[in-house]
Amino acid sequence: MPEPDPDATPAVTIYDVARAAGVAPSTVSRAFSRPGRVNAETGERIRQIAAQLGYRARPQARATSPTRSSMLAVVLADLANPVFYELVRGAGSACEAAGYTMMLAETAESAVRERATLERALESVDGLVLTASRISDSAIRQVAKVKPVVVVNRVVPGVPSVVIDVERGTFRSVQHLVELGHETVTYLSGPEASWADGMRWRGLRRAAEELGVRIRRTGPFAPTVNGGVQAAATWAQHRSSAVVAYNDLVAIGFIRGAGRLGVSVPGEVSVVGFDNSAMAELVSPELTTVAAPLHALGRTAAQNVLAMVGGARSQAPEPMQLPTRLVVRETTAPVAG
Amino acid sequence: MPEPDPDATPAVTIYDVARAAGVAPSTVSRAFSRPGRVNAETGERIRQIAAQLGYRARPQARATSPTRSSMLAVVLADLANPVFYELVRGAGSACEAAGYTMMLAETAESAVRERATLERALESVDGLVLTASRISDSAIRQVAKVKPVVVVNRVVPGVPSVVIDVERGTFRSVQHLVELGHETVTYLSGPEASWADGMRWRGLRRAAEELGVRIRRTGPFAPTVNGGVQAAATWAQHRSSAVVAYNDLVAIGFIRGAGRLGVSVPGEVSVVGFDNSAMAELVSPELTTVAAPLHALGRTAAQNVLAMVGGARSQAPEPMQLPTRLVVRETTAPVAG
DNA sequence: TCCTGCCGGGCAAGCGGTTGCCGCTTGTTG
DNA sequence: CAACAAGCGGCAACCGCTTGCCCGGCAGGA
């Protein structure tokens, strides 16, 4: 069905330029790819003619091996999640420093779309950063065989990755709640396929063992504000004095949902988010949350991809760990007497 | 500098596959591109061998005209601006419906980066949606000559575009303020190169004429929360009872800035934003703002690009206009006694 | 039995650009 | 004045893949 484009201008080639300039095609080619090799004057003339003919190099036609495209793809699950701001910004700064252009692709939490995206992007970028990937380890390894890949917040044996210390961060947030006197903590879980969700739960469990706090798991909920609103409804059936949310969005949604139910935060229930996204301090009450070094995360990932593009071996399959930090704001308070 | 990749596996070609399968390269080619043309059995065998050899089609080597990539690029100025959520989501839904993959590129409000991005993306996508473009009309026309382009919220003669009725929306917001008794309105302006900024100001001026309100312009400020904070400082030197901001982000920043100066909203100053982005109802007080049909904007733009990719002539250079709607929330109030 | 037509596969040209090599034109030097 | 080198442009092969054309074989109809 790709009916031939009716208005397809045949596109001007070096041959056209060569004819117009009265030189050989090879000279035109050199005028562009090796300017020193041809007489400065001739080169200038050629480039002039090329320009006014509207000549556009078609680099992918370059004889041998695929050219560098100077583009790097960052694929993420959901743009509406402000977490990705900082992450993307980090990756962006690394790209900019390297003279690269960053392209973003959203997969909407769908494995099939992610596959299609990867398949397509693979051809035109030099490397990829995979965040919140929902496809299988082996599919990722497949991709990594073709182009440099770094996975974010997930470990795939054999593929370089950078992760944040989600477990310890979660542990810290529970510790904080314990210090405030809370004895039961409800976890509002996120997507089951998510690596981070597993780590969060691990942190909770460790806290349960070492700190003697009671933990409860609900969900899974969508990792969005709406998911959080729903979580509030579920929570209301088995209340607890403290809640740890999968991420900031869920936490914010939970607070809104609780508000509608007439439950005050932090008066009646303390809430801790995760990510310290930009929204965390814009909402009120301002959100207590675990700050993930999102910017560093994105930057590190992109830098590593770039290094691999530059020819570095994909070194240490050991995932790089980045530390977290608890940011106490207004949604946590001592347990009500 | 592009030192030859040391670990570059020569990459397997159809010739390798052909040799391994004991057939001619052309047969291998056909086995993939025209499966009906070759014996089903032979084809299957070839595909099998190809797979286990790790053969990957290199579509850009396809002899003639550049293949469809099934990707569409949306280039935008600043990802952190939640306006783009909806817009991108709209474009995304159109792409998905058409089986396309949407790639996003951020230009950070920089014309040179936008140029580089365009230059690179142009090669690998089938069409582009340009939002908040900061480059010249002629540069845009240049791009439009190569690939289908639709411009959002800006009109470029000769290039199809879809815009929202910014002028009328602005007029409406001033009208609302006038009805509340305000007599002077300060405009917190955005980037000068922005088409929307010009339209906003036009709406203000028309309101001044028709409604007899006094208007004042300050700025330009960066179209971000921080820009808004700065705007508050500037405004403080010539206070007015009402403020119209370039967009929601600036409005939110203004409110925070005002708060730090001890000025209450809407008690001492009414504020109207623009865009009705997701944040508008998450902040408190909730923001009065002009709702732009962001989703429709993105969808329409993408649909049109897609139609052009499909061979449709780039029709009516008449920009498509989409209407706005004023959403009154909590940041506007009758002028204080 | 011979002719016809179809099927499946190979040959080779060509897509647009790059590059090794060759040869012509200058200019320099002994 | 001859020998030589450097500079510069052209020729042609080649990159990996597609495709028009051709050819051999086999089956079915006359």
XYZ file of C-alpha atoms in Angstrom, chain B residues 9 11 30 42 105 107 121 150 161 183 230 235 247 277 297 309 315:
17
model
C 31.706 -7.844 13.939
C 27.820 -7.931 10.377
C 13.056 -12.225 -1.757
C 12.942 -22.756 0.707
C 13.046 15.611 20.906
C 15.339 21.614 22.162
C 15.881 13.502 13.000
C 2.907 20.475 10.798
C -0.244 24.532 11.073
C -8.987 47.974 36.443
C 11.215 36.348 39.148
C 5.697 42.943 39.666
C 1.377 30.201 31.027
C -2.030 21.951 32.495
C -4.011 20.081 19.317
C 2.987 10.973 4.857
C -3.596 21.198 1.812
